[in-house]
Protein backbone atom coordinates (compact mmCIF):
# COMPACT_ATOMS: atom_id res chain seq x y z
CA UNK A 1 0.00 0.00 0.00
CA UNK A 2 1.17 3.50 -0.74
CA UNK A 3 0.00 7.05 -0.70
CA UNK A 4 1.09 10.19 -2.54
CA UNK A 5 0.60 13.81 -1.59
CA UNK A 6 0.61 16.38 -4.38
CA UNK A 7 1.44 19.94 -3.37
CA UNK A 8 -1.16 21.72 -5.50
CA UNK A 9 0.38 25.13 -4.93
CA UNK A 10 3.63 23.93 -6.57
CA UNK A 11 2.15 21.84 -9.40
CA UNK A 12 2.45 23.48 -12.83
CA UNK A 13 0.12 20.99 -14.51
CA UNK A 14 2.69 19.65 -16.98
CA UNK A 15 1.08 16.19 -16.79
CA UNK A 16 4.32 14.16 -16.80
CA UNK A 17 3.21 12.30 -13.66
CA UNK A 18 0.08 11.14 -15.47
CA UNK A 19 2.29 9.29 -17.98
CA UNK A 20 4.51 7.83 -15.24
CA UNK A 21 1.70 6.11 -13.31
CA UNK A 22 1.22 2.58 -14.66
CA UNK A 23 -2.19 2.35 -12.96
CA UNK A 24 -3.35 5.71 -14.40
CA UNK A 25 -4.32 6.98 -10.95
CA UNK A 26 -3.27 10.58 -11.66
CA UNK A 27 -5.14 13.04 -13.85
CA UNK A 28 -5.20 16.80 -14.27
CA UNK A 29 -7.83 18.78 -12.38
CA UNK A 30 -10.32 21.01 -14.16
CA UNK A 31 -9.94 23.63 -11.42
CA UNK A 32 -7.11 26.17 -11.48
CA UNK A 33 -4.61 26.44 -8.63
CA UNK A 34 -3.09 29.68 -7.26
CA UNK A 35 -0.52 29.69 -10.08
CA UNK A 36 -3.23 29.49 -12.74
CA UNK A 37 -2.37 25.92 -13.77
CA UNK A 38 -4.57 22.82 -13.64
CA UNK A 39 -2.83 20.72 -10.98
CA UNK A 40 -2.53 16.93 -10.88
CA UNK A 41 -5.00 15.08 -8.67
CA UNK A 42 -5.26 11.44 -7.67
CA UNK A 43 -8.19 9.12 -8.21
CA UNK A 44 -8.71 5.58 -6.81
CA UNK A 45 -6.15 6.34 -4.12
CA UNK A 46 -6.48 2.94 -2.48
CA UNK A 47 -4.82 1.30 -5.52
CA UNK A 48 -1.56 3.28 -5.18
CA UNK A 49 1.44 1.01 -4.66
CA UNK A 50 3.86 3.78 -3.63
CA UNK A 51 6.28 3.04 -6.49
CA UNK A 52 7.26 6.76 -6.56
CA UNK A 53 7.70 6.86 -10.36
CA UNK A 54 5.35 9.87 -10.56
CA UNK A 55 7.45 11.72 -7.98
CA UNK A 56 10.67 10.83 -9.82
CA UNK A 57 9.40 12.39 -13.06
CA UNK A 58 7.92 15.52 -11.42
CA UNK A 59 10.14 18.49 -12.43
CA UNK A 60 8.82 20.60 -9.54
CA UNK A 61 9.30 18.02 -6.75
CA UNK A 62 5.63 18.57 -5.86
CA UNK A 63 4.90 14.93 -4.97
CA UNK A 64 5.73 13.21 -1.68
CA UNK A 65 5.37 9.43 -1.48
CA UNK A 66 4.55 7.35 1.59
CA UNK A 67 4.62 3.58 1.80
CA UNK A 68 3.92 0.81 4.30
CA UNK A 69 7.12 -0.87 5.37
CA UNK B 1 3.38 4.87 6.70
CA UNK B 2 6.93 5.91 6.05
CA UNK B 3 7.94 8.65 3.62
CA UNK B 4 9.89 7.04 0.77
CA UNK B 5 10.26 10.06 -1.51
CA UNK B 6 10.90 13.61 -0.41
CA UNK B 7 12.72 16.73 -1.53
CA UNK B 8 16.54 16.44 -1.18
CA UNK B 9 18.06 18.60 1.56
CA UNK B 10 20.39 20.30 -0.96
CA UNK B 11 17.43 21.56 -3.00
CA UNK B 12 15.76 24.64 -1.52
CA UNK B 13 12.01 24.45 -0.93
CA UNK B 14 11.13 27.20 -3.40
CA UNK B 15 9.11 27.58 -6.58
CA UNK B 16 11.33 27.44 -9.67
CA UNK B 17 11.00 29.81 -12.63
CA UNK B 18 11.12 26.93 -15.13
CA UNK B 19 8.25 26.47 -17.59
CA UNK B 20 5.82 23.59 -16.89
CA UNK B 21 7.39 20.25 -17.81
CA UNK B 22 10.95 21.55 -18.20
CA UNK B 23 13.47 18.81 -17.41
CA UNK B 24 15.76 21.31 -15.65
CA UNK B 25 13.78 20.75 -12.44
CA UNK B 26 14.27 16.98 -12.65
CA UNK B 27 18.01 17.30 -13.33
CA UNK B 28 18.34 19.80 -10.46
CA UNK B 29 16.77 17.22 -8.17
CA UNK B 30 19.09 14.42 -9.33
CA UNK B 31 22.14 16.62 -8.75
CA UNK B 32 20.84 17.58 -5.27
CA UNK B 33 20.24 13.90 -4.43
CA UNK B 34 23.81 13.06 -5.44
CA UNK B 35 25.12 15.86 -3.20
CA UNK B 36 23.04 14.54 -0.31
CA UNK B 37 24.30 11.01 -0.84
CA UNK B 38 27.97 11.98 -0.69
CA UNK B 39 27.39 14.50 2.11
CA UNK B 40 29.32 17.23 0.30
CA UNK B 41 26.73 20.01 0.59
CA UNK B 42 28.69 22.01 3.16
CA UNK B 43 31.83 22.12 1.00
CA UNK B 44 30.19 22.38 -2.42
CA UNK B 45 30.70 25.40 -4.64
CA UNK B 46 28.49 25.41 -7.72
CA UNK B 47 29.27 27.42 -10.83
CA UNK B 48 26.22 28.66 -12.69
CA UNK B 49 26.13 29.52 -16.36
CA UNK B 50 24.03 31.87 -18.45
CA UNK B 51 20.69 30.58 -19.70
CA UNK B 52 17.75 29.06 -17.87
CA UNK B 53 20.25 27.60 -15.38
CA UNK B 54 21.29 31.12 -14.33
CA UNK B 55 19.21 31.03 -11.12
CA UNK B 56 21.12 28.04 -9.71
CA UNK B 57 21.95 30.04 -6.58
CA UNK B 58 18.26 30.34 -5.77
CA UNK B 59 17.54 26.62 -5.99
CA UNK B 60 20.56 24.80 -4.54
CA UNK B 61 21.37 25.21 -0.86
CA UNK B 62 25.11 25.61 -1.60
CA UNK B 63 27.49 28.45 -2.44
CA UNK B 64 27.28 29.42 -6.10
CA UNK B 65 29.52 31.54 -8.32
CA UNK B 66 27.93 33.11 -11.37
CA UNK B 67 30.22 32.77 -14.40
CA UNK B 68 30.22 34.97 -17.51
CA UNK B 69 28.53 33.36 -20.51
CA UNK B 70 30.28 30.10 -21.38
CA UNK B 71 33.10 30.49 -18.87
CA UNK B 72 31.78 28.22 -16.12
CA UNK B 73 34.49 25.59 -16.67
CA UNK B 74 37.23 28.27 -16.46
CA UNK B 75 35.71 29.77 -13.29
CA UNK B 76 35.37 26.27 -11.79
CA UNK B 77 39.07 25.69 -12.55
CA UNK B 78 39.97 28.75 -10.48
CA UNK B 79 37.61 27.81 -7.64
CA UNK B 80 38.94 24.26 -7.43
CA UNK B 81 42.60 25.34 -7.54
CA UNK B 82 42.06 28.02 -4.89
CA UNK B 83 39.99 25.70 -2.68
CA UNK B 84 41.18 22.14 -3.46
CA UNK B 85 39.12 20.72 -0.57
CA UNK B 86 35.85 21.98 -2.00
CA UNK B 87 33.50 20.01 -4.22
CA UNK B 88 33.03 21.97 -7.45
CA UNK B 89 30.43 21.41 -10.13
CA UNK B 90 29.24 23.47 -13.09
CA UNK B 91 25.73 23.34 -14.50
CA UNK B 92 25.54 24.57 -18.09
CA UNK B 93 23.16 24.51 -21.00
CA UNK B 94 24.02 23.74 -24.62
CA UNK B 95 24.00 27.37 -25.76
CA UNK B 96 26.51 28.08 -23.00
CA UNK B 97 28.81 25.04 -23.01
CA UNK B 98 28.69 23.93 -26.65
CA UNK B 99 28.67 27.38 -28.30
CA UNK B 100 30.31 30.33 -26.58
CA UNK B 101 32.06 28.13 -23.99
CA UNK B 102 33.57 25.49 -26.30
CA UNK B 103 37.16 26.62 -25.73
CA UNK B 104 36.78 26.69 -21.94
CA UNK B 105 35.18 23.26 -21.66
CA UNK B 106 37.63 21.54 -24.02
CA UNK B 107 40.70 22.92 -22.27
CA UNK B 108 39.35 22.35 -18.76
CA UNK B 109 38.62 18.76 -19.78
CA UNK B 110 42.00 18.32 -21.44
CA UNK B 111 43.81 19.65 -18.35
CA UNK B 112 41.87 17.11 -16.31
CA UNK B 113 40.57 19.64 -13.81
CA UNK B 114 39.06 17.85 -10.83
CA UNK B 115 35.53 19.17 -11.39
CA UNK B 116 32.15 17.75 -12.40
CA UNK B 117 30.29 19.27 -15.34
CA UNK B 118 26.54 18.81 -15.76
CA UNK B 119 25.69 19.69 -19.37
CA UNK B 120 21.97 20.07 -20.09
CA UNK B 121 21.30 19.64 -23.80
CA UNK B 122 17.84 20.64 -25.04
CA UNK B 123 18.98 21.42 -28.63
CA UNK B 124 18.01 25.09 -28.45
CA UNK B 125 18.60 28.40 -26.69
CA UNK B 126 15.62 28.19 -24.34
CA UNK B 127 15.83 31.41 -22.36
CA UNK B 128 16.37 33.81 -25.26
CA UNK B 129 13.52 32.54 -27.40
CA UNK B 130 14.42 29.22 -29.02
CA UNK B 131 17.24 30.15 -31.40
CA UNK B 132 19.39 27.53 -33.19
CA UNK B 133 22.18 26.10 -31.04
CA UNK B 134 25.22 24.00 -32.10
CA UNK B 135 23.26 20.98 -30.85
CA UNK B 136 20.08 21.69 -32.82
CA UNK B 137 19.17 18.64 -34.92
CA UNK B 138 19.33 18.85 -38.72
CA UNK B 139 15.83 19.76 -39.92
CA UNK B 140 14.73 21.18 -36.56
CA UNK B 141 12.84 24.45 -36.89
CA UNK B 142 13.90 27.22 -34.53
CA UNK B 143 13.36 30.98 -34.52
CA UNK B 144 16.67 31.48 -36.40
CA UNK B 145 16.26 28.45 -38.68
CA UNK B 146 12.58 28.76 -39.65
CA UNK B 147 12.97 26.27 -42.53
CA UNK B 148 14.89 23.79 -40.40
CA UNK B 149 18.61 23.47 -39.75
CA UNK B 150 20.52 22.68 -42.95
CA UNK B 151 23.67 20.59 -42.85
CA UNK B 152 25.26 22.41 -45.81
CA UNK B 153 24.81 25.85 -44.24
CA UNK B 154 24.81 25.27 -40.48
CA UNK B 155 26.78 22.05 -40.00
CA UNK B 156 25.71 19.10 -37.89
CA UNK B 157 24.94 18.97 -34.16
CA UNK B 158 27.96 18.57 -31.86
CA UNK B 159 28.10 15.41 -29.75
CA UNK B 160 29.89 16.79 -26.71
CA UNK B 161 30.03 13.59 -24.63
CA UNK B 162 31.85 11.73 -27.42
CA UNK B 163 34.06 14.72 -28.23
CA UNK B 164 35.30 15.13 -24.67
CA UNK B 165 35.75 11.37 -24.17
CA UNK B 166 38.76 11.53 -26.53
CA UNK B 167 40.70 13.87 -24.24
CA UNK B 168 43.32 12.51 -21.87
CA UNK B 169 42.20 14.48 -18.81
CA UNK B 170 38.66 13.16 -18.82
CA UNK B 171 37.94 10.43 -16.27
CA UNK B 172 34.26 9.94 -16.98
CA UNK B 173 31.94 10.98 -19.80
CA UNK B 174 28.34 9.81 -20.19
CA UNK B 175 25.10 10.86 -21.81
CA UNK B 176 21.81 10.37 -19.99
CA UNK B 177 18.16 11.35 -20.45
CA UNK B 178 15.29 11.92 -18.01
CA UNK B 179 12.35 11.52 -20.40
CA UNK B 180 11.15 8.17 -19.03
CA UNK B 181 11.27 6.50 -15.63
CA UNK B 182 13.81 3.98 -16.88
CA UNK B 183 16.16 6.57 -18.40
CA UNK B 184 15.81 8.67 -15.26
CA UNK B 185 16.96 5.79 -13.03
CA UNK B 186 20.03 5.35 -15.27
CA UNK B 187 20.66 9.10 -15.14
CA UNK B 188 20.57 9.04 -11.35
CA UNK B 189 23.22 6.30 -11.26
CA UNK B 190 25.53 8.04 -13.73
CA UNK B 191 25.29 11.44 -11.99
CA UNK B 192 26.22 9.79 -8.70
CA UNK B 193 29.14 8.07 -10.43
CA UNK B 194 30.36 11.39 -11.84
CA UNK B 195 30.21 12.91 -8.35
CA UNK B 196 32.04 9.93 -6.86
CA UNK B 197 34.93 10.41 -9.30
CA UNK B 198 35.46 13.94 -8.02
CA UNK B 199 35.11 12.85 -4.38
CA UNK B 200 37.85 10.25 -5.09
CA UNK B 201 39.99 12.84 -6.92
CA UNK B 202 40.01 11.00 -10.24
CA UNK B 203 39.70 14.06 -12.44
CA UNK B 204 37.25 15.61 -14.85
CA UNK B 205 33.79 14.02 -14.99
CA UNK B 206 31.20 15.01 -17.57
CA UNK B 207 27.46 14.28 -17.73
CA UNK B 208 25.42 15.29 -20.76
CA UNK B 209 21.72 15.19 -19.87
CA UNK B 210 19.24 15.33 -22.76
CA UNK B 211 16.48 17.73 -21.82
CA UNK B 212 13.38 19.33 -23.26
CA UNK B 213 12.18 22.85 -23.98
CA UNK B 214 8.40 22.51 -24.46
CA UNK B 215 8.05 26.30 -24.84
CA UNK B 216 10.66 26.79 -27.57
CA UNK B 217 9.84 23.51 -29.30
CA UNK B 218 6.16 24.53 -29.36
CA UNK B 219 4.85 21.23 -28.00
CA UNK B 220 3.28 19.98 -24.77
CA UNK B 221 5.58 18.64 -22.01
CA UNK B 222 4.42 15.07 -22.73
CA UNK B 223 5.08 15.47 -26.48
CA UNK B 224 8.48 17.00 -25.67
CA UNK B 225 9.48 13.97 -23.60
CA UNK B 226 8.31 11.71 -26.43
CA UNK B 227 10.45 13.69 -28.90
CA UNK B 228 13.54 13.05 -26.75
CA UNK B 229 12.91 9.31 -27.06
CA UNK B 230 12.02 9.46 -30.77
CA UNK B 231 14.51 11.96 -32.26
CA UNK B 232 17.17 13.08 -29.80
CA UNK B 233 18.34 9.68 -28.55
CA UNK B 234 18.67 8.52 -32.16
CA UNK B 235 21.32 11.18 -32.85
CA UNK B 236 22.65 11.52 -29.29
CA UNK B 237 22.95 7.90 -28.11
CA UNK B 238 22.75 7.31 -24.37
CA UNK B 239 25.59 5.57 -22.59
CA UNK B 240 29.04 5.84 -21.08
CA UNK B 241 31.70 7.00 -23.53
CA UNK B 242 34.62 6.93 -21.14
CA UNK B 243 35.00 5.37 -17.72
CA UNK B 244 38.44 5.15 -16.15
CA UNK B 245 37.31 3.22 -13.08
CA UNK B 246 40.65 1.42 -12.75
CA UNK B 247 42.78 4.48 -13.38
CA UNK B 248 45.03 5.53 -10.49
CA UNK B 249 45.93 9.25 -10.80
CA UNK B 250 49.00 8.75 -8.57
CA UNK B 251 50.67 6.18 -10.84
CA UNK B 252 49.95 7.78 -14.23
CA UNK B 253 49.25 11.49 -14.56
CA UNK B 254 46.85 11.33 -17.51
CA UNK B 255 43.77 9.20 -17.90
CA UNK B 256 43.99 6.52 -20.60
CA UNK B 257 42.57 7.74 -23.92
CA UNK B 258 39.80 5.62 -25.36
CA UNK B 259 39.24 5.30 -29.08
CA UNK B 260 35.62 6.17 -29.79
CA UNK B 261 33.56 3.62 -31.65
CA UNK B 262 33.41 4.16 -35.43
CA UNK B 263 30.49 6.41 -36.30
CA UNK B 264 28.87 6.12 -39.74
CA UNK B 265 29.92 8.77 -42.24
CA UNK B 266 27.28 11.37 -43.01
CA UNK B 267 25.47 10.90 -46.31
CA UNK B 268 27.35 13.62 -48.20
CA UNK B 269 30.68 11.80 -47.81
CA UNK B 270 29.56 9.03 -50.15
CA UNK B 271 29.04 11.46 -53.02
CA UNK B 272 32.66 12.60 -53.06
PDB file of C-alpha atoms in Angstrom, chain A residues 7-13 31-39 60 62, chain B residues 15-16 18 20:
ATOM      1  CA  UNK A   7       1.443  19.943  -3.371  1.00  0.00           C
ATOM      2  CA  UNK A   8      -1.163  21.716  -5.500  1.00  0.00           C
ATOM      3  CA  UNK A   9       0.382  25.126  -4.928  1.00  0.00           C
ATOM      4  CA  UNK A  10       3.633  23.926  -6.569  1.00  0.00           C
ATOM      5  CA  UNK A  11       2.153  21.843  -9.396  1.00  0.00           C
ATOM      6  CA  UNK A  12       2.448  23.476 -12.828  1.00  0.00           C
ATOM      7  CA  UNK A  13       0.117  20.987 -14.506  1.00  0.00           C
ATOM      8  CA  UNK A  31      -9.945  23.625 -11.424  1.00  0.00           C
ATOM      9  CA  UNK A  32      -7.112  26.167 -11.481  1.00  0.00           C
ATOM     10  CA  UNK A  33      -4.614  26.445  -8.632  1.00  0.00           C
ATOM     11  CA  UNK A  34      -3.092  29.677  -7.255  1.00  0.00           C
ATOM     12  CA  UNK A  35      -0.518  29.690 -10.078  1.00  0.00           C
ATOM     13  CA  UNK A  36      -3.229  29.490 -12.741  1.00  0.00           C
ATOM     14  CA  UNK A  37      -2.371  25.917 -13.767  1.00  0.00           C
ATOM     15  CA  UNK A  38      -4.566  22.815 -13.643  1.00  0.00           C
ATOM     16  CA  UNK A  39      -2.825  20.717 -10.979  1.00  0.00           C
ATOM     17  CA  UNK A  60       8.824  20.598  -9.544  1.00  0.00           C
ATOM     18  CA  UNK A  62       5.634  18.575  -5.863  1.00  0.00           C
TER      19      UNK A  62
ATOM     20  CA  UNK B  15       9.111  27.579  -6.577  1.00  0.00           C
ATOM     21  CA  UNK B  16      11.325  27.440  -9.673  1.00  0.00           C
ATOM     22  CA  UNK B  18      11.116  26.931 -15.125  1.00  0.00           C
ATOM     23  CA  UNK B  20       5.822  23.590 -16.888  1.00  0.00           C
TER      24      UNK B  20
END
